[in-house]
């Protein structure tokens, strides 16, 4: 898998971050099963709880365009540090992740770490728990 391209798309998404309250800009990019890429950014709100993280923006864009299976997601947040996804985003990832989905935490286009959902959200509650 070409992580470089996905990471550069996450940084591209970061440029549109709307983060006037925290000043913490995040970008994300999602690679779908079909090979399409959707980007996202965090979108804050004066009512802070209405904020949407970059990861969820990217996933929701993909799903709203008909893609319910995610192969990989790249996250570009803090400059010179890895930004880990929040708990709510991990739960949303669990809903749409293909079994071996990769989560790429990018410091920059050359320095990144790759995780699986099971590593960062073991024992996830999913649709299987509802049956
Ligand atoms: N944020 C993300 O977009 N993704 C993360 O993985 C961590 C947090 C955003 C939410 C908020 O706009 C800002 O970062 C500070 O929490």
XYZ file of N, CA, C and O in Angstrom, residues 24-113:
360
model
N -5.551 23.678 17.223
C -4.936 22.381 16.925
C -5.544 21.843 15.629
O -6.707 21.416 15.601
N -4.744 21.900 14.572
C -5.275 21.511 13.262
C -4.973 20.047 12.974
O -3.854 19.585 13.186
N -5.988 19.362 12.475
C -5.833 17.935 12.157
C -6.393 17.668 10.758
O -7.409 18.254 10.360
N -5.719 16.784 10.045
C -6.211 16.331 8.743
C -6.257 14.811 8.741
O -5.530 14.161 9.491
N -7.114 14.256 7.923
C -7.189 12.802 7.806
C -7.529 12.437 6.371
O -8.094 13.254 5.620
N -7.169 11.230 5.993
C -7.558 10.738 4.673
C -7.918 9.269 4.802
O -7.298 8.525 5.563
N -8.925 8.904 4.058
C -9.477 7.554 4.121
C -9.318 6.889 2.760
O -9.631 7.485 1.732
N -8.792 5.671 2.783
C -8.708 4.875 1.550
C -9.819 3.840 1.608
O -9.869 3.012 2.531
N -10.703 3.878 0.623
C -11.835 2.951 0.624
C -11.455 1.641 -0.054
O -10.419 1.536 -0.717
N -12.329 0.675 0.086
C -12.121 -0.642 -0.529
C -11.911 -0.514 -2.037
O -11.109 -1.232 -2.628
N -12.627 0.434 -2.658
C -12.529 0.622 -4.113
C -11.292 1.403 -4.544
O -11.092 1.646 -5.722
N -10.525 1.899 -3.569
C -9.321 2.661 -3.924
C -9.541 4.156 -3.992
O -8.637 4.898 -4.386
N -10.730 4.616 -3.630
C -10.973 6.066 -3.603
C -10.422 6.657 -2.310
O -10.338 5.965 -1.286
N -10.066 7.926 -2.367
C -9.539 8.605 -1.181
C -10.429 9.803 -0.846
O -10.779 10.600 -1.725
N -10.790 9.906 0.430
C -11.554 11.052 0.929
C -10.741 11.726 2.019
O -10.171 11.046 2.876
N -10.706 13.044 1.986
C -9.955 13.773 3.005
C -10.925 14.425 3.984
O -12.114 14.597 3.693
N -10.375 14.786 5.149
C -11.199 15.463 6.147
C -10.337 16.340 7.033
O -9.099 16.238 7.015
N -10.997 17.211 7.783
C -10.282 18.067 8.738
C -11.165 18.216 9.970
O -12.355 17.894 9.922
N -10.568 18.695 11.063
C -11.419 18.967 12.220
C -12.184 20.265 11.994
O -11.690 21.207 11.355
N -13.410 20.259 12.478
C -14.301 21.405 12.298
C -14.879 21.750 13.668
O -15.720 21.005 14.204
N -14.373 22.836 14.248
C -14.787 23.203 15.607
C -16.035 24.077 15.590
O -16.521 24.496 14.535
N -16.547 24.315 16.789
C -17.788 25.068 16.927
C -17.734 25.885 18.208
O -17.135 25.443 19.202
N -18.377 27.035 18.198
C -18.440 27.884 19.391
C -19.075 27.114 20.550
O -18.758 27.343 21.718
N -19.979 26.191 20.221
C -20.485 25.240 21.208
C -19.550 24.033 21.095
O -19.709 23.179 20.211
N -18.524 24.010 21.936
C -17.375 23.115 21.720
C -17.752 21.659 21.428
O -17.105 20.990 20.626
N -18.799 21.181 22.092
C -19.187 19.774 21.927
C -19.650 19.431 20.525
O -19.733 18.257 20.174
N -19.950 20.428 19.727
C -20.409 20.183 18.355
C -19.240 19.979 17.394
O -19.439 19.762 16.198
N -18.048 20.013 17.926
C -16.840 19.833 17.092
C -16.805 18.444 16.466
O -17.182 17.459 17.085
N -16.331 18.397 15.220
C -16.135 17.106 14.553
C -14.651 16.912 14.254
O -14.011 17.808 13.708
N -14.136 15.757 14.620
C -12.714 15.465 14.371
C -12.457 15.194 12.886
O -13.358 14.801 12.140
N -11.203 15.337 12.512
C -10.789 15.122 11.120
C -11.103 13.704 10.639
O -11.569 13.509 9.503
N -10.848 12.732 11.506
C -11.060 11.336 11.114
C -12.520 11.080 10.784
O -12.852 10.432 9.790
N -13.400 11.594 11.656
C -14.829 11.370 11.393
C -15.295 12.144 10.166
O -16.122 11.649 9.397
N -14.768 13.326 9.962
C -15.147 14.072 8.753
C -14.810 13.241 7.518
O -15.644 13.079 6.613
N -13.597 12.682 7.483
C -13.171 11.907 6.301
C -14.010 10.641 6.145
O -14.450 10.309 5.037
N -14.249 9.949 7.263
C -15.037 8.702 7.182
C -16.469 9.016 6.750
O -17.035 8.339 5.886
N -17.049 10.068 7.325
C -18.441 10.389 6.976
C -18.559 10.830 5.517
O -19.555 10.551 4.847
N -17.540 11.508 5.024
C -17.568 11.871 3.601
C -17.572 10.608 2.745
O -18.333 10.493 1.789
N -16.725 9.644 3.094
C -16.649 8.396 2.324
C -17.980 7.643 2.373
O -18.514 7.228 1.340
N -18.527 7.533 3.581
C -19.780 6.781 3.733
C -20.914 7.477 2.987
O -21.719 6.833 2.308
N -20.931 8.790 3.072
C -22.024 9.520 2.415
C -21.932 9.459 0.899
O -22.879 9.768 0.190
N -20.777 9.038 0.393
C -20.621 8.836 -1.055
C -20.736 7.355 -1.411
O -20.377 6.945 -2.515
N -21.177 6.549 -0.465
C -21.464 5.148 -0.776
C -20.375 4.151 -0.442
O -20.433 2.994 -0.861
N -19.341 4.569 0.303
C -18.234 3.663 0.645
C -18.286 3.299 2.117
O -18.012 4.132 2.972
N -18.613 2.063 2.387
C -18.773 1.634 3.784
C -17.644 0.730 4.264
O -17.726 0.148 5.337
N -16.607 0.569 3.465
C -15.490 -0.313 3.844
C -14.180 0.454 3.692
O -13.819 0.892 2.597
N -13.503 0.622 4.829
C -12.275 1.425 4.842
C -11.050 0.506 4.948
O -10.965 -0.335 5.831
N -10.126 0.718 4.026
C -8.887 -0.076 4.007
C -7.804 0.543 4.877
O -7.005 -0.149 5.498
N -7.771 1.881 4.896
C -6.739 2.572 5.683
C -7.182 3.997 5.959
O -7.964 4.583 5.206
N -6.655 4.529 7.067
C -6.904 5.945 7.390
C -5.593 6.548 7.874
O -4.891 5.939 8.699
N -5.250 7.699 7.338
C -4.032 8.397 7.764
C -4.438 9.650 8.541
O -5.441 10.299 8.221
N -3.656 9.958 9.564
C -3.964 11.102 10.436
C -2.741 12.003 10.543
O -1.638 11.540 10.871
N -2.954 13.290 10.285
C -1.872 14.279 10.368
C -2.318 15.386 11.300
O -3.216 16.170 10.968
N -1.720 15.430 12.477
C -2.147 16.429 13.462
C -1.005 17.320 13.877
O -0.511 18.137 13.097
N -0.568 17.116 15.110
C 0.487 17.951 15.685
C 1.707 17.990 14.777
O 2.053 16.987 14.144
N 2.356 19.159 14.724
C 3.579 19.236 13.938
C 4.677 18.548 14.735
O 4.860 18.816 15.911
N 5.359 17.663 14.052
C 6.462 16.922 14.694
C 6.077 16.031 15.849
O 6.862 15.828 16.774
N 4.866 15.541 15.791
C 4.459 14.536 16.773
C 3.362 13.673 16.159
O 2.723 14.080 15.202
N 3.166 12.505 16.747
C 2.086 11.649 16.267
C 0.802 12.037 16.975
O 0.803 12.259 18.187
N -0.286 12.104 16.219
C -1.587 12.400 16.818
C -2.432 11.133 16.782
O -2.683 10.579 15.707
N -2.812 10.705 17.965
C -3.601 9.476 18.080
C -5.082 9.815 18.017
O -5.510 10.858 18.547
N -5.882 8.955 17.382
C -7.314 9.261 17.273
C -8.033 9.192 18.623
O -7.694 8.355 19.466
N -9.001 10.043 18.814
C -9.767 10.054 20.066
C -10.670 8.816 20.132
O -10.845 8.085 19.147
N -11.244 8.584 21.278
C -12.077 7.400 21.489
C -13.299 7.356 20.592
O -13.674 6.288 20.089
N -13.924 8.504 20.390
C -15.133 8.518 19.543
C -14.757 8.127 18.113
O -15.448 7.343 17.457
N -13.635 8.655 17.626
C -13.210 8.317 16.258
C -12.833 6.845 16.147
O -13.093 6.210 15.126
N -12.222 6.279 17.192
C -11.893 4.843 17.161
C -13.176 4.023 17.029
O -13.237 3.034 16.309
N -14.211 4.438 17.732
C -15.495 3.726 17.667
C -16.100 3.842 16.270
O -16.638 2.869 15.727
N -16.013 5.017 15.669
C -16.544 5.200 14.307
C -15.727 4.374 13.312
O -16.279 3.748 12.403
N -14.420 4.328 13.525
C -13.578 3.475 12.660
C -14.035 2.018 12.742
O -14.085 1.314 11.730
N -14.371 1.575 13.960
C -14.770 0.177 14.162
C -15.998 -0.176 13.325
O -16.178 -1.325 12.921
N -16.829 0.795 13.067
C -18.061 0.551 12.312
C -17.771 0.258 10.840
O -18.475 -0.534 10.217
N -16.749 0.906 10.289
C -16.527 0.840 8.841
C -15.195 0.203 8.432
O -14.851 0.185 7.251
N -14.459 -0.306 9.420
C -13.131 -0.860 9.126
C -13.215 -2.230 8.465
O -13.953 -3.102 8.930
N -12.438 -2.438 7.413
C -12.221 -3.789 6.907
C -11.372 -4.503 7.964
O -10.685 -3.847 8.761
N -11.402 -5.836 8.004
C -10.713 -6.574 9.080
C -9.248 -6.171 9.299
O -8.786 -6.136 10.422
N -8.525 -5.870 8.238
C -7.102 -5.538 8.427
C -6.820 -4.048 8.218
O -5.715 -3.669 7.829
N -7.814 -3.211 8.488
C -7.637 -1.769 8.264
C -6.392 -1.235 8.971
O -6.120 -1.566 10.122
N -5.656 -0.412 8.267
C -4.447 0.187 8.837
C -4.726 1.631 9.260
O -5.398 2.376 8.548
N -4.198 1.987 10.410
C -4.310 3.362 10.915
C -2.895 3.934 10.898
O -2.002 3.401 11.573
N -2.715 4.969 10.102
C -1.373 5.512 9.905
C -1.265 6.855 10.612
O -1.976 7.809 10.277
N -0.408 6.901 11.610
C -0.210 8.132 12.370
C 1.031 8.797 11.788
O 2.133 8.249 11.875
N 0.833 9.963 11.182
C 1.940 10.577 10.448
C 2.472 11.830 11.135
O 1.716 12.763 11.445
N 3.773 11.805 11.366
C 4.454 12.998 11.872
C 4.747 13.902 10.669
O 4.603 15.105 10.715
N 5.183 13.252 9.627
C 5.369 13.901 8.328
C 5.322 12.775 7.292
O 5.030 11.639 7.649
N 5.602 13.108 6.032
C 5.415 12.078 5.000
C 6.409 10.919 5.100
O 6.194 9.854 4.530
N 7.492 11.120 5.828
C 8.486 10.046 5.945
C 8.445 9.322 7.284
O 8.866 8.183 7.395
N 7.971 10.020 8.295
C 7.928 9.411 9.628
C 6.476 9.115 10.012
O 5.680 10.044 10.203
N 6.176 7.835 10.111
C 4.815 7.450 10.472
C 4.836 6.096 11.152
O 5.792 5.332 11.017
N 3.770 5.838 11.924
C 3.634 4.510 12.511
C 2.290 3.928 12.069
O 1.335 4.677 11.820
